[in-house]
Amino acid sequence: MEIDQKILDFLVEKGLLTQQIADEIKLSAINSGVSAIDIIRKKNLVREDEILQAKAKAYHVSFIILTGRGISPDVLSFIPESVARKYKLIPFELDRQTSKLKVAMTDPLDLPVIEFLEQKSGKGIVAFLAQESEIIQKIDEEYAQGLAVEVTEALRESSEGSVRTIDASQIGQIIKEAPIAKIVSTILEYALKGRASDIHIEPQESRTRVRYRIDGILQEKLVLPKTVHEAVVSRIKILSDMKIDERRIPQDGRFNFKLGQEEVDLRVSTLPTVHGEKVVMRLLKKTGGIPELPDLGFRGPSLKNLENAITRPHGIILVTGPTGSGKTTTLYSILSRLNTAKVNIVTLEDPVEYEIIGLNQVQTNPQAGLTFASGLRSFLRQDPNIILVGEIRDNETTNLAIQAALTGHLVFSTLHTNNASTAIPRLLDLGAEPFLIVSVLNAVEAQRITRRICTVCKESYTPSPEILADIKKVLGKLIPAGKNEIVIYKGKGCKECSNTGYLGRIGIYETIIVSPSIAKLIIERATAEAIEQKAVEEGMITMKQDGYLKVLDGITTIEEVIRVAQE
């Protein structure tokens, strides 16, 4: 009962329970013989992690959150998977100076188990309290990678030879050996299975962390000992056809990786940092095909306006948004739709991300003099119908794109602007004349990417009065008729979505069509605000409104839309 009292006191102190409710729980516990914690859980009064934090304080042990924390495979090797599963525990860190092994447990006061772990591992054990569901998920994730043997072997090899400065031929030999090759292969396999778009291998002072960008968010999934970092980087460099003895300057390379039926093209970039070379690998899928516009999240006026604009035989269509907002995927989706034997489509990209049969794709090469501007000038002699220029970034490219559109070509390109309306002042900044913009600009589409709610653990809830007021203010007349009570959704978090509540991504969009009244504003060099206001009057749904409509439909969450689309 004393422990229960301490837990209740802590929850009251943190403001998670009122004193009155705590007293009622205590009385109920005395009368029923059920523990206070079980009563709190049954009534769902406080979140599980908050209960455990209170429990840890009462037990005078530390509480650890395992989600989003990588664990080094050599740390896992101290405790076998069978032991971890039997006692619901997992080692997560080794203090190499004190030789203490930190272990997350469901019961950190179980002294016989702690004594058994000390005998098994040969290390002093520091027990932490953690959530049972997190421990089980981590056991499934971490032991499944099966890297413990390889990392331990690689560490043994690196410790045998204490000198780490070795020449290129020696590195070449080390990186071909099984442990390092297996580590790199596992890092890549995990990325494919986890739907990652990027892998970051980052050297830090005492460790190397491996992070994956999944659904646009970086997640730490693996930690490697610092001593294997150099060999791992060298292995990736050889695969990418880079110079392994050059560590002072950034390098770029690429290679292919196949797992089962899935094949990816990896764009590799290295960067020298104070703790060693950082490696970032971007994964571009070669299998799976190009999605259709509705699959990307286009619908309603945005889809209709864009489809009308791309069916015109000439003019410019701009896709805008920050880096990583899916502009290239949208353009490829449009080009796939227009790609027939009757048209000649040429693209100039930096780099070519997806290869599409039937398109003439060219990659820029500034060292050889092939830039967006010089390439576009050459394209006009190639009898094209449709031209894609990766990005309009200077005066020359802007003028050439306008000239191409004026001479009867359909031109697609991207701009880095926050929304559709700011693209027009940006073109003016790049030296385009207002009367020429009006003549050639068909449409400007802006976009962001939000994470989709996991369909497995999706649940509905009634939003707070503040969120409700915000939804009504943003959507106004767009709120579906007859929707008396607004219910929105979120993901609870499950094994399928790695406890994030999100699985997959979807875009939110806005499309401005250059109507006569918007053309008049462009001629007058009106502000972006005035252009947007006029477009909304003429029926444009803004990006934020599109996002909020997808929130009402249970596709994404209000937090995601605010994260990516808040001005």
mmCIF file of C-alpha atoms in Angstrom, residues 143-341:
data_model
loop_
_atom_site.group_PDB
_atom_site.id
_atom_site.type_symbol
_atom_site.label_atom_id
_atom_site.label_comp_id
_atom_site.label_asym_id
_atom_site.label_seq_id
_atom_site.Cartn_x
_atom_site.Cartn_y
_atom_site.Cartn_z
ATOM 1 C CA TYR A 143 17.173 -9.338 -32.400
ATOM 2 C CA ALA A 144 15.586 -9.888 -35.842
ATOM 3 C CA GLN A 145 18.368 -7.851 -37.469
ATOM 4 C CA GLY A 146 20.793 -10.592 -36.401
ATOM 5 C CA LEU A 147 23.805 -8.294 -36.439
ATOM 6 C CA ALA A 148 25.136 -9.142 -32.969
ATOM 7 C CA VAL A 149 27.591 -11.791 -34.251
ATOM 8 C CA GLU A 150 28.844 -9.642 -37.163
ATOM 9 C CA VAL A 151 29.382 -6.506 -35.065
ATOM 10 C CA THR A 152 31.091 -8.463 -32.283
ATOM 11 C CA GLU A 153 33.343 -10.133 -34.885
ATOM 12 C CA ALA A 154 34.122 -6.798 -36.564
ATOM 13 C CA LEU A 155 34.920 -5.282 -33.156
ATOM 14 C CA ARG A 156 37.225 -8.180 -32.296
ATOM 15 C CA GLU A 157 39.066 -7.726 -35.587
ATOM 16 C CA SER A 158 39.408 -3.973 -35.109
ATOM 17 C CA SER A 159 40.648 -4.347 -31.517
ATOM 18 C CA GLU A 160 43.275 -6.914 -32.504
ATOM 19 C CA GLY A 161 45.030 -4.306 -34.609
ATOM 20 C CA SER A 162 45.080 -1.195 -32.425
ATOM 21 C CA VAL A 163 46.300 1.074 -35.248
ATOM 22 C CA ARG A 164 43.300 2.475 -37.160
ATOM 23 C CA THR A 165 45.261 4.400 -39.817
ATOM 24 C CA ILE A 166 45.590 1.862 -42.607
ATOM 25 C CA ASP A 167 46.236 2.251 -46.316
ATOM 26 C CA ALA A 168 43.673 1.807 -49.085
ATOM 27 C CA SER A 169 44.604 -1.778 -49.937
ATOM 28 C CA GLN A 170 44.107 -2.863 -46.318
ATOM 29 C CA ILE A 171 40.724 -1.109 -46.111
ATOM 30 C CA GLY A 172 39.718 -2.828 -49.331
ATOM 31 C CA GLN A 173 40.471 -6.187 -47.720
ATOM 32 C CA ILE A 174 38.620 -5.374 -44.452
ATOM 33 C CA ILE A 175 35.445 -4.198 -46.157
ATOM 34 C CA LYS A 176 35.147 -7.340 -48.274
ATOM 35 C CA GLU A 177 35.145 -9.525 -45.167
ATOM 36 C CA ALA A 178 31.851 -11.011 -44.022
ATOM 37 C CA PRO A 179 31.047 -8.937 -40.882
ATOM 38 C CA ILE A 180 31.204 -5.497 -42.543
ATOM 39 C CA ALA A 181 29.458 -6.677 -45.735
ATOM 40 C CA LYS A 182 26.658 -8.187 -43.588
ATOM 41 C CA ILE A 183 26.285 -4.958 -41.531
ATOM 42 C CA VAL A 184 25.887 -2.828 -44.685
ATOM 43 C CA SER A 185 23.532 -5.365 -46.276
ATOM 44 C CA THR A 186 21.345 -5.438 -43.134
ATOM 45 C CA ILE A 187 21.186 -1.628 -42.976
ATOM 46 C CA LEU A 188 19.907 -1.625 -46.585
ATOM 47 C CA GLU A 189 17.466 -4.516 -46.046
ATOM 48 C CA TYR A 190 15.942 -2.779 -43.034
ATOM 49 C CA ALA A 191 15.471 0.393 -45.106
ATOM 50 C CA LEU A 192 13.582 -1.517 -47.803
ATOM 51 C CA LYS A 193 11.391 -3.407 -45.336
ATOM 52 C CA GLY A 194 10.701 -0.256 -43.310
ATOM 53 C CA ARG A 195 9.683 1.847 -46.380
ATOM 54 C CA ALA A 196 12.517 4.337 -45.744
ATOM 55 C CA SER A 197 13.288 7.049 -48.300
ATOM 56 C CA ASP A 198 16.730 7.941 -46.865
ATOM 57 C CA ILE A 199 19.405 6.348 -44.647
ATOM 58 C CA HIS A 200 21.690 8.536 -42.499
ATOM 59 C CA ILE A 201 24.884 6.947 -41.118
ATOM 60 C CA GLU A 202 26.223 9.520 -38.675
ATOM 61 C CA PRO A 203 29.482 9.345 -36.704
ATOM 62 C CA GLN A 204 29.268 10.777 -33.196
ATOM 63 C CA GLU A 205 31.871 11.081 -30.462
ATOM 64 C CA SER A 206 31.464 7.588 -29.018
ATOM 65 C CA ARG A 207 29.109 5.780 -31.418
ATOM 66 C CA THR A 208 27.698 5.712 -34.940
ATOM 67 C CA ARG A 209 23.954 6.083 -35.260
ATOM 68 C CA VAL A 210 21.865 4.903 -38.187
ATOM 69 C CA ARG A 211 18.658 6.833 -38.827
ATOM 70 C CA TYR A 212 15.959 6.150 -41.416
ATOM 71 C CA ARG A 213 13.560 8.696 -42.892
ATOM 72 C CA ILE A 214 10.210 6.900 -42.803
ATOM 73 C CA ASP A 215 7.112 8.796 -43.989
ATOM 74 C CA GLY A 216 9.154 12.008 -43.943
ATOM 75 C CA ILE A 217 10.329 11.714 -40.306
ATOM 76 C CA LEU A 218 13.820 10.621 -39.218
ATOM 77 C CA GLN A 219 13.835 7.674 -36.793
ATOM 78 C CA GLU A 220 16.868 6.242 -35.012
ATOM 79 C CA LYS A 221 16.794 2.476 -35.494
ATOM 80 C CA LEU A 222 20.338 1.216 -35.007
ATOM 81 C CA VAL A 223 23.508 2.185 -33.151
ATOM 82 C CA LEU A 224 26.934 0.829 -34.130
ATOM 83 C CA PRO A 225 30.203 0.982 -32.165
ATOM 84 C CA LYS A 226 32.433 3.825 -33.399
ATOM 85 C CA THR A 227 35.264 1.396 -34.209
ATOM 86 C CA VAL A 228 33.389 -0.167 -37.161
ATOM 87 C CA HIS A 229 32.381 3.202 -38.684
ATOM 88 C CA GLU A 230 35.360 3.614 -41.003
ATOM 89 C CA ALA A 231 35.046 0.090 -42.460
ATOM 90 C CA VAL A 232 31.266 0.487 -42.984
ATOM 91 C CA VAL A 233 31.760 3.826 -44.814
ATOM 92 C CA SER A 234 34.527 2.310 -46.948
ATOM 93 C CA ARG A 235 32.279 -0.625 -47.895
ATOM 94 C CA ILE A 236 29.560 1.821 -49.051
ATOM 95 C CA LYS A 237 32.170 3.885 -50.945
ATOM 96 C CA ILE A 238 33.394 0.855 -52.886
ATOM 97 C CA LEU A 239 29.819 -0.113 -53.771
ATOM 98 C CA SER A 240 29.193 3.489 -54.923
ATOM 99 C CA ASP A 241 32.402 3.680 -56.977
ATOM 100 C CA MET A 242 33.930 6.461 -54.839
ATOM 101 C CA LYS A 243 37.554 7.006 -53.757
ATOM 102 C CA ILE A 244 37.934 5.210 -50.422
ATOM 103 C CA ASP A 245 41.183 6.991 -49.503
ATOM 104 C CA GLU A 246 39.654 10.489 -49.984
ATOM 105 C CA ARG A 247 38.075 11.588 -46.705
ATOM 106 C CA ARG A 248 38.615 15.357 -46.806
ATOM 107 C CA ILE A 249 36.013 16.364 -49.398
ATOM 108 C CA PRO A 250 32.368 15.420 -50.041
ATOM 109 C CA GLN A 251 31.762 12.723 -52.678
ATOM 110 C CA ASP A 252 28.737 11.430 -54.603
ATOM 111 C CA GLY A 253 28.021 8.009 -56.036
ATOM 112 C CA ARG A 254 25.284 5.484 -56.730
ATOM 113 C CA PHE A 255 24.598 1.734 -56.829
ATOM 114 C CA ASN A 256 21.680 -0.687 -57.100
ATOM 115 C CA PHE A 257 20.417 -3.018 -54.389
ATOM 116 C CA LYS A 258 17.937 -5.877 -54.818
ATOM 117 C CA LEU A 259 15.911 -7.660 -52.150
ATOM 118 C CA GLY A 260 13.569 -10.330 -53.500
ATOM 119 C CA GLN A 261 11.511 -8.714 -56.252
ATOM 120 C CA GLU A 262 12.227 -5.175 -55.031
ATOM 121 C CA GLU A 263 15.063 -3.203 -56.594
ATOM 122 C CA VAL A 264 16.244 0.237 -55.514
ATOM 123 C CA ASP A 265 18.678 2.746 -56.919
ATOM 124 C CA LEU A 266 20.725 4.330 -54.126
ATOM 125 C CA ARG A 267 22.126 7.864 -54.460
ATOM 126 C CA VAL A 268 25.015 8.097 -52.009
ATOM 127 C CA SER A 269 26.566 11.257 -50.601
ATOM 128 C CA THR A 270 29.470 11.508 -48.118
ATOM 129 C CA LEU A 271 30.355 14.552 -46.021
ATOM 130 C CA PRO A 272 33.433 14.989 -43.783
ATOM 131 C CA THR A 273 32.392 15.953 -40.206
ATOM 132 C CA VAL A 274 34.480 16.457 -37.051
ATOM 133 C CA HIS A 275 33.854 12.841 -35.939
ATOM 134 C CA GLY A 276 34.330 11.202 -39.358
ATOM 135 C CA GLU A 277 32.470 10.886 -42.643
ATOM 136 C CA LYS A 278 28.684 11.063 -42.611
ATOM 137 C CA VAL A 279 26.888 9.040 -45.296
ATOM 138 C CA VAL A 280 23.390 9.744 -46.603
ATOM 139 C CA MET A 281 21.765 7.299 -49.022
ATOM 140 C CA ARG A 282 18.564 8.170 -50.883
ATOM 141 C CA LEU A 283 16.495 5.172 -51.991
ATOM 142 C CA LEU A 284 14.718 5.448 -55.336
ATOM 143 C CA LYS A 285 12.496 2.468 -56.106
ATOM 144 C CA LYS A 286 12.871 0.952 -59.562
ATOM 145 C CA THR A 287 9.860 -1.315 -59.056
ATOM 146 C CA GLY A 288 6.249 -0.420 -58.255
ATOM 147 C CA GLY A 289 5.460 2.007 -61.096
ATOM 148 C CA ILE A 290 4.375 5.649 -61.071
ATOM 149 C CA PRO A 291 1.192 6.432 -59.078
ATOM 150 C CA GLU A 292 -1.842 8.139 -60.646
ATOM 151 C CA LEU A 293 -2.767 11.684 -59.568
ATOM 152 C CA PRO A 294 -5.762 10.563 -57.393
ATOM 153 C CA ASP A 295 -3.469 8.047 -55.639
ATOM 154 C CA LEU A 296 -1.213 10.957 -54.645
ATOM 155 C CA GLY A 297 -4.158 12.716 -52.970
ATOM 156 C CA PHE A 298 -5.392 14.991 -55.792
ATOM 157 C CA ARG A 299 -9.150 15.483 -55.786
ATOM 158 C CA GLY A 300 -11.866 18.118 -56.231
ATOM 159 C CA PRO A 301 -10.963 21.503 -57.778
ATOM 160 C CA SER A 302 -7.181 20.872 -57.519
ATOM 161 C CA LEU A 303 -7.420 17.716 -59.631
ATOM 162 C CA LYS A 304 -9.909 19.233 -62.114
ATOM 163 C CA ASN A 305 -7.847 22.430 -62.593
ATOM 164 C CA LEU A 306 -4.600 20.495 -63.033
ATOM 165 C CA GLU A 307 -6.150 18.033 -65.494
ATOM 166 C CA ASN A 308 -7.565 20.927 -67.552
ATOM 167 C CA ALA A 309 -4.163 22.670 -67.573
ATOM 168 C CA ILE A 310 -2.184 19.613 -68.738
ATOM 169 C CA THR A 311 -4.543 18.899 -71.645
ATOM 170 C CA ARG A 312 -3.666 22.239 -73.275
ATOM 171 C CA PRO A 313 -1.095 21.873 -76.083
ATOM 172 C CA HIS A 314 1.244 24.656 -74.912
ATOM 173 C CA GLY A 315 2.028 26.880 -71.917
ATOM 174 C CA ILE A 316 3.829 26.529 -68.576
ATOM 175 C CA ILE A 317 2.688 24.502 -65.560
ATOM 176 C CA LEU A 318 4.621 25.056 -62.341
ATOM 177 C CA VAL A 319 4.750 22.706 -59.345
ATOM 178 C CA THR A 320 5.918 24.441 -56.163
ATOM 179 C CA GLY A 321 6.842 23.486 -52.626
ATOM 180 C CA PRO A 322 9.895 23.006 -50.390
ATOM 181 C CA THR A 323 12.473 20.229 -50.830
ATOM 182 C CA GLY A 324 10.966 16.813 -50.102
ATOM 183 C CA SER A 325 7.362 17.836 -50.770
ATOM 184 C CA GLY A 326 6.908 15.312 -53.607
ATOM 185 C CA LYS A 327 7.137 17.720 -56.576
ATOM 186 C CA THR A 328 9.113 15.255 -58.728
ATOM 187 C CA THR A 329 6.619 12.426 -58.070
ATOM 188 C CA THR A 330 3.727 14.709 -59.114
ATOM 189 C CA LEU A 331 5.535 15.676 -62.340
ATOM 190 C CA TYR A 332 6.324 12.031 -63.180
ATOM 191 C CA SER A 333 2.679 11.135 -62.561
ATOM 192 C CA ILE A 334 1.584 13.874 -65.003
ATOM 193 C CA LEU A 335 4.185 12.863 -67.629
ATOM 194 C CA SER A 336 3.150 9.185 -67.356
ATOM 195 C CA ARG A 337 -0.411 10.238 -68.176
ATOM 196 C CA LEU A 338 0.746 12.316 -71.198
ATOM 197 C CA ASN A 339 3.275 9.706 -72.367
ATOM 198 C CA THR A 340 2.005 8.292 -75.692
ATOM 199 C CA ALA A 341 3.651 7.377 -79.000
#
